[in-house]
CSV table of C-alpha atoms in Angstrom, one decimal:
chain,number,residue,atom,x,y,z
A,19,MET,CA,111.5,98.5,65.6
A,20,SER,CA,109.5,101.7,66.3
A,21,ASN,CA,108.8,102.5,69.9
A,22,SER,CA,105.1,103.1,69.1
A,23,THR,CA,104.4,99.5,67.9
A,24,TYR,CA,103.8,96.3,69.7
A,25,ASN,CA,105.9,93.2,69.4
A,26,ILE,CA,104.2,90.3,71.1
A,27,VAL,CA,106.3,87.2,71.1
A,28,PRO,CA,104.3,84.1,70.2
A,29,ILE,CA,103.5,81.7,73.1
A,30,HIS,CA,106.2,79.0,73.7
A,31,TRP,CA,106.5,76.0,75.9
A,32,GLY,CA,109.2,76.9,78.3
A,33,SER,CA,108.2,74.9,81.3
A,34,ARG,CA,109.0,71.4,80.0
A,35,GLY,CA,112.1,71.1,82.2
A,36,ILE,CA,110.7,72.3,85.5
A,37,GLY,CA,110.4,69.6,88.1
A,38,ILE,CA,107.5,68.9,90.4
A,39,PRO,CA,109.2,70.3,93.6
A,40,ASP,CA,109.8,73.5,91.7
A,41,TRP,CA,106.2,73.7,90.5
A,42,PHE,CA,105.0,73.4,94.1
A,43,SER,CA,107.3,76.2,95.1
A,44,GLU,CA,106.2,78.4,92.2
A,45,PHE,CA,102.5,77.9,92.7
A,46,THR,CA,102.9,78.5,96.5
A,47,LEU,CA,104.5,81.9,95.7
A,48,CYS,CA,101.9,82.5,93.0
A,49,LEU,CA,98.8,81.9,95.1
A,50,SER,CA,99.9,83.2,98.5
A,51,PRO,CA,99.1,86.9,97.8
A,52,LEU,CA,95.8,85.9,96.2
A,53,ILE,CA,94.7,83.6,99.1
A,54,ALA,CA,95.9,86.1,101.7
A,55,HIS,CA,93.9,88.9,100.0
A,56,ILE,CA,90.7,86.8,99.9
A,57,LEU,CA,90.9,85.2,103.3
A,58,SER,CA,91.7,88.5,105.0
A,59,GLY,CA,89.5,90.8,103.1
A,60,ALA,CA,86.4,88.8,102.2
A,61,PRO,CA,83.9,88.8,105.1
A,62,ARG,CA,82.3,85.8,106.6
A,63,PRO,CA,78.5,85.9,105.7
A,64,SER,CA,75.9,86.0,108.5
A,65,TYR,CA,72.8,84.1,107.4
A,66,LEU,CA,69.5,85.6,108.6
A,67,THR,CA,67.4,83.3,106.5
A,68,SER,CA,67.3,79.5,105.8
A,69,ASN,CA,68.1,80.1,102.1
A,70,ARG,CA,71.7,80.3,101.1
A,71,PRO,CA,73.3,82.5,98.5
A,72,LYS,CA,74.1,81.0,95.1
A,73,TRP,CA,77.7,80.6,94.0
A,74,HIS,CA,77.6,83.8,91.9
A,75,ASP,CA,76.4,85.7,95.0
A,76,ARG,CA,79.3,84.4,97.0
A,77,LEU,CA,81.8,85.1,94.2
A,78,CYS,CA,81.0,88.8,94.2
A,79,LEU,CA,82.2,89.1,97.8
A,80,LEU,CA,85.7,87.8,96.7
A,81,ASN,CA,86.2,90.5,94.1
A,82,PRO,CA,89.0,92.9,94.9
A,83,ILE,CA,86.7,95.8,94.2
A,84,SER,CA,84.2,94.5,96.8
A,85,ILE,CA,87.1,94.1,99.3
A,86,VAL,CA,88.5,97.6,98.7
A,87,TRP,CA,85.0,99.0,99.1
A,88,ARG,CA,84.5,97.2,102.4
A,89,TYR,CA,87.7,98.7,103.8
A,90,ALA,CA,86.6,102.2,102.8
A,91,ALA,CA,83.0,101.8,104.0
A,92,ILE,CA,84.0,100.4,107.4
A,93,THR,CA,86.4,103.3,108.0
A,94,GLU,CA,83.8,105.9,107.0
A,95,ARG,CA,81.2,104.2,109.1
A,96,ARG,CA,83.5,104.7,112.1
A,97,ILE,CA,84.0,108.3,111.2
A,98,GLN,CA,80.3,108.9,110.9
A,99,THR,CA,79.3,107.1,114.1
A,100,ARG,CA,79.7,109.3,117.2
A,101,ASP,CA,78.9,106.7,119.8
A,102,TRP,CA,80.8,103.7,118.5
A,103,GLN,CA,79.8,100.6,120.5
A,104,PRO,CA,80.7,96.9,120.2
A,105,LYS,CA,77.5,96.3,118.3
A,106,ASP,CA,78.5,98.9,115.8
A,107,ILE,CA,81.8,97.3,115.0
A,108,ALA,CA,80.1,93.9,114.7
A,109,VAL,CA,77.3,95.1,112.4
A,110,ALA,CA,79.9,97.1,110.3
A,111,ASN,CA,82.0,94.0,109.7
A,112,ALA,CA,79.1,91.6,109.2
A,113,VAL,CA,77.7,90.8,105.7
A,114,PHE,CA,74.1,89.8,106.2
A,115,TRP,CA,72.4,87.4,103.8
A,116,THR,CA,68.7,88.2,104.1
A,117,PRO,CA,65.5,87.3,102.2
A,118,ARG,CA,66.2,90.4,100.1
A,119,GLY,CA,69.9,89.4,99.4
A,120,TRP,CA,73.0,91.0,100.8
A,121,ASP,CA,72.5,93.8,103.2
A,122,GLY,CA,75.3,95.9,104.9
A,123,SER,CA,73.3,99.1,105.5
A,124,LYS,CA,73.3,101.1,108.7
A,125,ILE,CA,69.8,100.1,109.5
A,126,MET,CA,71.1,96.6,110.3
A,127,ARG,CA,72.3,98.1,113.6
A,128,TRP,CA,68.7,97.5,114.7
A,129,ARG,CA,67.4,94.8,112.4
A,130,ALA,CA,70.1,92.3,113.2
A,131,MET,CA,70.2,92.6,117.0
A,132,SER,CA,67.6,90.0,117.5
A,133,TYR,CA,69.7,87.5,115.5
A,134,MET,CA,72.9,88.2,117.6
A,135,SER,CA,74.4,85.4,119.7
A,136,TYR,CA,77.6,87.2,120.8
A,137,LEU,CA,79.4,90.5,120.2
A,138,PRO,CA,83.0,91.7,120.6
A,139,GLN,CA,83.9,92.8,124.1
A,140,ARG,CA,85.4,96.1,122.8
A,141,ASN,CA,84.7,98.6,120.2
A,142,ARG,CA,88.0,98.2,118.5
A,143,VAL,CA,90.4,95.3,117.6
A,144,GLU,CA,93.0,94.2,120.1
A,145,PHE,CA,96.6,94.8,119.0
A,146,LEU,CA,97.5,91.2,119.7
A,147,SER,CA,94.9,89.5,117.7
A,148,LEU,CA,94.5,87.5,114.5
A,149,GLU,CA,92.9,90.4,112.6
A,150,MET,CA,95.8,92.6,113.4
A,151,LEU,CA,98.2,89.9,112.3
A,152,LYS,CA,96.3,89.7,109.0
A,153,THR,CA,96.7,93.5,108.6
A,154,ILE,CA,100.5,93.3,109.2
A,155,ILE,CA,100.9,90.5,106.7
A,156,LEU,CA,98.8,92.4,104.0
A,157,PHE,CA,100.7,95.6,104.7
A,158,LEU,CA,104.0,93.9,104.2
A,159,GLN,CA,102.6,92.4,100.9
A,160,GLY,CA,101.6,95.9,99.9
A,161,VAL,CA,105.1,97.3,100.6
A,162,GLN,CA,106.5,94.4,98.5
A,163,ALA,CA,104.1,95.2,95.7
A,164,VAL,CA,105.0,98.9,95.6
A,165,THR,CA,108.7,98.1,95.7
A,166,ALA,CA,108.5,95.5,93.0
A,167,ILE,CA,106.4,97.7,90.7
A,168,LEU,CA,108.6,100.8,91.1
A,169,CYS,CA,111.8,98.8,90.7
A,170,ASN,CA,110.6,97.5,87.3
A,171,TYR,CA,110.8,101.1,86.0
A,172,THR,CA,114.4,101.7,87.3
A,173,SER,CA,117.8,100.4,86.3
A,174,THR,CA,117.9,98.1,89.3
A,175,GLY,CA,114.7,96.3,88.3
A,176,ASP,CA,114.4,92.5,87.9
A,177,PHE,CA,112.3,91.9,84.8
A,178,THR,CA,111.4,88.5,86.2
A,179,SER,CA,109.4,90.0,89.0
A,180,PHE,CA,106.0,89.8,87.3
A,181,ASP,CA,106.5,87.9,84.0
A,182,THR,CA,106.7,84.5,85.8
A,183,ILE,CA,104.1,82.5,87.6
A,184,SER,CA,105.4,83.4,91.1
A,185,GLY,CA,104.8,87.1,90.5
A,186,LEU,CA,101.3,87.2,88.9
A,187,PHE,CA,99.4,88.4,92.0
A,188,ILE,CA,102.1,90.5,93.7
A,189,PRO,CA,100.3,93.7,92.6
A,190,LEU,CA,97.2,92.7,94.6
A,191,GLY,CA,99.2,93.5,97.7
A,192,ILE,CA,98.4,97.2,97.1
A,193,ALA,CA,94.9,96.5,98.6
A,194,GLY,CA,96.8,95.6,101.8
A,195,LEU,CA,97.8,99.2,102.1
A,196,LEU,CA,94.2,100.3,102.0
A,197,ARG,CA,93.4,97.8,104.8
A,198,VAL,CA,95.5,99.9,107.2
A,199,PHE,CA,92.8,102.6,107.2
A,200,ALA,CA,90.2,100.2,108.6
A,201,ALA,CA,92.6,98.0,110.7
A,202,PRO,CA,91.4,99.1,114.2
A,203,TRP,CA,87.8,98.1,113.3
A,204,LEU,CA,88.2,94.9,111.3
A,205,THR,CA,87.0,91.9,113.3
A,206,ASP,CA,85.1,88.6,113.0
A,207,ASP,CA,84.5,88.3,116.8
A,208,PHE,CA,80.7,88.2,116.5
A,209,ASN,CA,78.0,85.9,115.4
A,210,PHE,CA,74.6,86.6,113.8
A,211,GLY,CA,72.2,83.9,112.6
A,212,ILE,CA,68.8,82.4,112.7
A,213,SER,CA,70.1,79.7,115.0
A,214,SER,CA,69.7,82.2,117.9
A,215,HIS,CA,66.0,82.2,117.3
A,216,GLY,CA,65.6,78.5,117.1
A,217,ALA,CA,63.4,77.4,114.2
A,218,GLU,CA,62.9,80.2,111.6
A,219,ARG,CA,59.2,81.2,111.4
A,220,PRO,CA,57.3,83.9,109.6
A,221,LEU,CA,55.6,86.6,111.7
A,222,ARG,CA,52.9,87.4,109.1
A,223,SER,CA,52.0,86.8,105.5
A,224,THR,CA,51.5,89.5,103.0
A,225,ASN,CA,50.2,88.7,99.5
A,226,GLY,CA,51.1,85.1,100.0
A,227,ARG,CA,54.7,86.0,100.9
A,228,ARG,CA,56.4,84.8,104.1
A,229,THR,CA,57.9,87.8,105.9
A,230,MET,CA,60.7,86.8,108.2
A,231,PRO,CA,61.6,88.4,111.6
A,232,LEU,CA,64.4,90.3,109.9
A,233,LEU,CA,61.9,92.3,107.8
A,234,MET,CA,59.3,92.9,110.5
A,235,LEU,CA,61.0,95.4,112.9
A,236,ASP,CA,58.1,96.3,115.3
A,237,ASP,CA,59.2,93.6,117.7
A,238,ILE,CA,62.8,94.9,118.0
A,239,GLY,CA,62.0,98.5,118.6
A,240,TYR,CA,62.5,100.0,115.1
A,241,GLY,CA,60.2,100.5,112.2
A,242,TYR,CA,60.7,101.7,108.6
A,243,GLY,CA,59.0,105.0,109.4
A,244,GLN,CA,61.2,105.9,112.4
A,245,LYS,CA,63.8,107.9,110.6
A,246,GLU,CA,64.1,110.5,113.4
A,247,GLN,CA,64.9,107.8,116.0
A,248,TYR,CA,67.7,106.5,113.7
A,249,GLN,CA,69.2,110.0,113.3
A,250,SER,CA,69.3,110.7,117.0
A,251,SER,CA,70.6,107.4,118.1
A,252,GLY,CA,74.3,108.1,117.8
A,253,ALA,CA,74.7,106.7,114.3
A,254,ALA,CA,74.0,110.0,112.5
A,255,ASP,CA,76.6,111.3,110.1
A,256,GLY,CA,79.5,113.1,111.6
A,257,HIS,CA,82.6,114.8,110.3
A,258,PRO,CA,81.6,114.9,106.6
A,259,TRP,CA,84.8,116.7,105.7
A,260,LEU,CA,86.8,113.8,107.2
A,261,CYS,CA,84.8,111.4,105.0
A,262,GLY,CA,85.7,113.4,102.0
A,263,ILE,CA,89.4,113.3,102.8
A,264,LEU,CA,89.2,109.5,103.4
A,265,ARG,CA,87.7,108.9,100.0
A,266,GLY,CA,90.4,111.0,98.4
A,267,LEU,CA,93.1,109.1,100.2
A,268,PHE,CA,91.5,105.8,99.1
A,269,MET,CA,91.3,106.9,95.5
A,270,LEU,CA,95.0,107.7,95.3
A,271,PRO,CA,96.2,104.1,95.2
A,272,VAL,CA,93.3,103.1,92.9
A,273,VAL,CA,94.1,105.8,90.4
A,274,GLY,CA,97.8,105.0,90.8
A,275,SER,CA,97.2,101.3,90.1
A,276,TRP,CA,95.2,102.1,87.0
A,277,ALA,CA,97.9,104.5,85.8
A,278,LEU,CA,100.7,101.9,86.2
A,279,SER,CA,98.6,99.2,84.5
A,280,PHE,CA,97.9,101.6,81.6
A,281,ILE,CA,101.6,102.5,81.3
A,282,TYR,CA,102.6,98.9,81.4
A,283,VAL,CA,100.5,98.0,78.3
A,284,THR,CA,101.7,101.0,76.2
A,285,PRO,CA,104.3,100.3,73.6
A,286,TRP,CA,106.3,103.3,74.8
A,287,ILE,CA,107.1,101.5,78.0
A,288,GLY,CA,106.8,97.8,77.3
A,289,SER,CA,107.7,95.1,79.8
A,290,PHE,CA,110.7,95.5,82.1
A,291,GLY,CA,113.0,97.6,79.9
A,292,LEU,CA,112.0,96.1,76.6
A,293,LYS,CA,110.1,98.9,74.9
A,294,GLY,CA,107.1,97.6,73.0
A,295,VAL,CA,108.3,94.0,73.4
A,296,TYR,CA,106.0,91.5,75.3
A,297,THR,CA,105.9,87.9,75.9
A,298,THR,CA,102.4,86.5,75.7
A,299,THR,CA,102.4,86.2,79.5
A,300,GLY,CA,103.6,89.8,79.9
A,301,PHE,CA,100.9,91.2,77.5
A,302,VAL,CA,98.1,89.1,79.1
A,303,PHE,CA,99.3,90.2,82.5
A,304,GLY,CA,99.0,93.8,81.5
A,305,LEU,CA,95.5,93.3,80.1
A,306,TYR,CA,94.5,91.4,83.2
A,307,TYR,CA,95.3,94.3,85.5
A,308,MET,CA,93.7,96.8,83.2
A,309,PHE,CA,90.6,94.6,83.3
A,310,LEU,CA,90.7,94.8,87.1
A,311,THR,CA,91.7,98.4,87.8
A,312,THR,CA,89.6,100.1,85.2
A,313,PRO,CA,86.2,98.9,86.6
A,314,MET,CA,87.6,99.5,90.1
A,315,LEU,CA,88.4,103.1,89.2
A,316,LEU,CA,85.0,103.7,87.6
A,317,ILE,CA,82.8,101.9,90.1
A,318,ILE,CA,84.4,103.1,93.3
A,319,GLY,CA,84.9,106.6,91.9
A,320,TYR,CA,81.2,106.8,90.9
A,321,TYR,CA,79.9,105.7,94.4
A,322,PHE,CA,82.5,107.9,96.2
A,323,CYS,CA,81.2,110.9,94.3
A,324,LYS,CA,77.6,110.2,95.0
A,325,GLY,CA,78.0,110.9,98.7
A,326,PRO,CA,78.2,109.1,102.1
A,327,LEU,CA,78.9,105.4,102.0
A,328,GLU,CA,75.6,104.0,103.4
A,329,THR,CA,76.5,100.3,103.1
A,330,THR,CA,79.6,98.2,103.8
A,331,ILE,CA,78.7,96.0,100.8
A,332,ILE,CA,79.4,97.5,97.4
A,333,PRO,CA,75.9,98.8,96.2
A,334,CYS,CA,76.1,97.0,92.8
A,335,ILE,CA,76.8,93.6,94.3
A,336,SER,CA,73.4,92.2,93.3
A,337,ARG,CA,73.4,93.7,89.8
A,338,VAL,CA,73.6,91.2,86.9
A,339,TRP,CA,76.4,93.1,85.2
A,340,TYR,CA,78.6,93.0,88.3
A,341,LYS,CA,78.0,89.3,88.6
A,342,VAL,CA,79.0,88.8,85.0
A,343,TYR,CA,82.1,90.9,85.5
A,344,CYS,CA,83.1,88.8,88.6
A,345,VAL,CA,82.7,85.6,86.6
A,346,ALA,CA,84.7,87.1,83.7
A,347,LEU,CA,87.5,88.2,86.0
A,348,THR,CA,87.7,84.7,87.5
A,349,LEU,CA,88.0,83.1,84.1
A,350,PHE,CA,90.6,85.7,83.1
A,351,THR,CA,92.5,84.8,86.2
A,352,ILE,CA,92.6,81.1,85.3
A,353,ILE,CA,93.6,81.9,81.7
A,354,LEU,CA,96.5,84.1,82.9
A,355,VAL,CA,97.8,81.3,85.3
A,356,VAL,CA,97.6,78.7,82.5
A,357,ILE,CA,99.4,80.8,79.9
A,358,THR,CA,102.1,81.8,82.4
A,359,ALA,CA,102.5,78.1,83.6
A,360,VAL,CA,103.2,77.1,80.0
A,361,GLU,CA,105.7,79.9,79.2
A,362,THR,CA,107.6,80.0,82.5
A,363,ARG,CA,111.2,78.5,82.3
A,364,LYS,CA,114.0,78.2,84.8
A,365,THR,CA,117.3,79.8,83.9
A,366,VAL,CA,120.9,78.9,84.7
A,367,CYS,CA,121.0,81.3,87.7
A,368,GLY,CA,117.8,79.9,89.2
A,369,LYS,CA,115.5,82.7,88.2
A,370,TYR,CA,112.2,82.1,86.4
A,371,THR,CA,111.0,84.0,83.4
A,372,SER,CA,108.5,83.7,80.6
A,373,HIS,CA,111.0,85.0,78.0
A,374,ALA,CA,112.1,82.4,75.6
A,375,THR,CA,115.7,81.1,75.3
A,376,GLY,CA,117.7,83.4,73.1
A,377,SER,CA,116.0,86.6,74.3
A,378,GLN,CA,117.4,89.0,76.8
A,379,HIS,CA,118.8,86.9,79.6
A,380,PRO,CA,116.9,87.2,83.0
A,381,CYS,CA,120.2,86.7,84.9
A,382,ALA,CA,121.5,90.0,83.6
A,383,THR,CA,119.4,92.7,85.2
A,384,GLY,CA,120.2,96.1,86.7
A,385,ASN,CA,124.0,96.5,86.9
A,386,THR,CA,124.6,92.8,86.5
A,387,LYS,CA,126.1,91.8,83.2
A,388,LEU,CA,126.3,88.5,81.4
A,389,ILE,CA,129.2,87.5,79.1
A,390,GLU,CA,128.3,84.8,76.6
A,391,ILE,CA,130.5,82.6,74.3
A,392,GLY,CA,129.6,80.3,71.5
A,393,PRO,CA,127.5,80.6,68.3
A,394,THR,CA,124.2,80.8,70.2
A,395,SER,CA,123.1,83.2,72.8
A,396,ASP,CA,122.0,80.6,75.4
A,397,GLN,CA,125.5,79.5,76.2
A,398,GLY,CA,126.0,82.0,79.1
A,399,PHE,CA,129.0,81.1,81.2
A,400,GLY,CA,129.7,84.0,83.5
A,401,ILE,CA,128.0,86.7,85.4
A,402,ILE,CA,130.1,89.7,86.6
A,403,GLN,CA,129.4,93.1,88.0
A,404,ALA,CA,130.1,96.0,85.7
A,405,VAL,CA,133.4,97.6,86.9
A,406,SER,CA,135.7,100.2,85.6
A,407,GLY,CA,138.9,99.0,83.8
A,408,GLN,CA,139.5,95.8,81.9
A,409,THR,CA,138.3,92.4,82.9
A,410,VAL,CA,139.9,89.2,81.6
A,411,VAL,CA,138.5,85.7,82.0
A,412,THR,CA,140.6,82.8,80.7
A,413,ASN,CA,140.5,79.0,80.6
A,414,LEU,CA,136.9,78.8,82.0
A,415,THR,CA,134.7,75.9,81.2
A,416,GLY,CA,131.1,75.8,82.5
A,417,SER,CA,129.1,78.4,84.3
A,418,CYS,CA,130.3,81.0,86.8
A,419,ILE,CA,127.8,83.0,88.9
A,420,GLY,CA,129.0,85.7,91.2
A,421,THR,CA,131.4,88.7,91.2
A,422,LEU,CA,134.8,88.2,89.5
A,423,THR,CA,137.9,90.1,90.5
A,424,PRO,CA,139.3,92.0,87.5
A,425,ILE,CA,142.9,91.4,86.3
A,426,ASN,CA,144.4,94.4,84.6
A,427,HIS,CA,147.2,94.0,82.1
């Protein structure tokens, strides 16, 4: 087979022999990185109107692109703000749902104060706190992701790392490394909402529209025309060169993730040592992460190049095309999980793989070798480490897993 062509193995049913307890274990490993990524990275909305966002509005907050943007924007907000106060950390972390939709702009530092019921006691996160624990967990997942990805391109790699259901979302852990930048200022120790006002009521009517207290700012000391007051209030931009360095550091993992995703789907690399050869799971897995990292690279790169990050919510969150993309990514996620669940099988050594019986054995990875007997290739009976000299195995019936001591004659 030429190294410049694709060989995608047709989908097969490999999971027929997996028991229910094993399924629970595999799906727990599968969903843990995804759930941790969403619960720790997606903010809790603060509702400043009686209307609630629709499901597609909420879905956009869960997109990895939105979460990575939030980490970068909060970090840059801290760099820009000279006089960083508890209300600044609260407003930076809050995602406000207003009559105009999502709002995470700097101006909410004044608009939202009349909706505040409590604020953090300090202007940074306590080391012994739930948010810091989330950061540590996501950081460790990020280290796991980087290690697993790099190992798959070395001789010590385990080609079952990603081509089975338990490894589908391990690469999402890379976002946990980006969370470290914003870790001192990530908190949910605040509350904003119309409940602090009692019943919601309009202040005035314009052209038949009800204008809510959020949009009428004269009563809270700031109006739309008071730009000078905003710039002299301690929230003006500071250290623009640091912001540029920050964006560059954030783009490195984004570009690296895209590059690894692209390399993975090229026939010159292939999946886990098999150049140009993919299971259906492996190929869809590669396309999935290309579908995730390519828009991330383009969207975040575009807004980073435009200048200062003025909002902690990704600016395109209300655009129809971004909502369509978020829905498509969700459907793609479901399709990937279903295909992988169908193809995943359990091998004699306890590993799981989407490779069919008769292909390269998942128990023989790195320096570990598999010796087979019999007319078919699925009758593996021993696993030994490659050693110098001659190894002789005699009178063995069954399976042997481990390291055998060589006998030289």
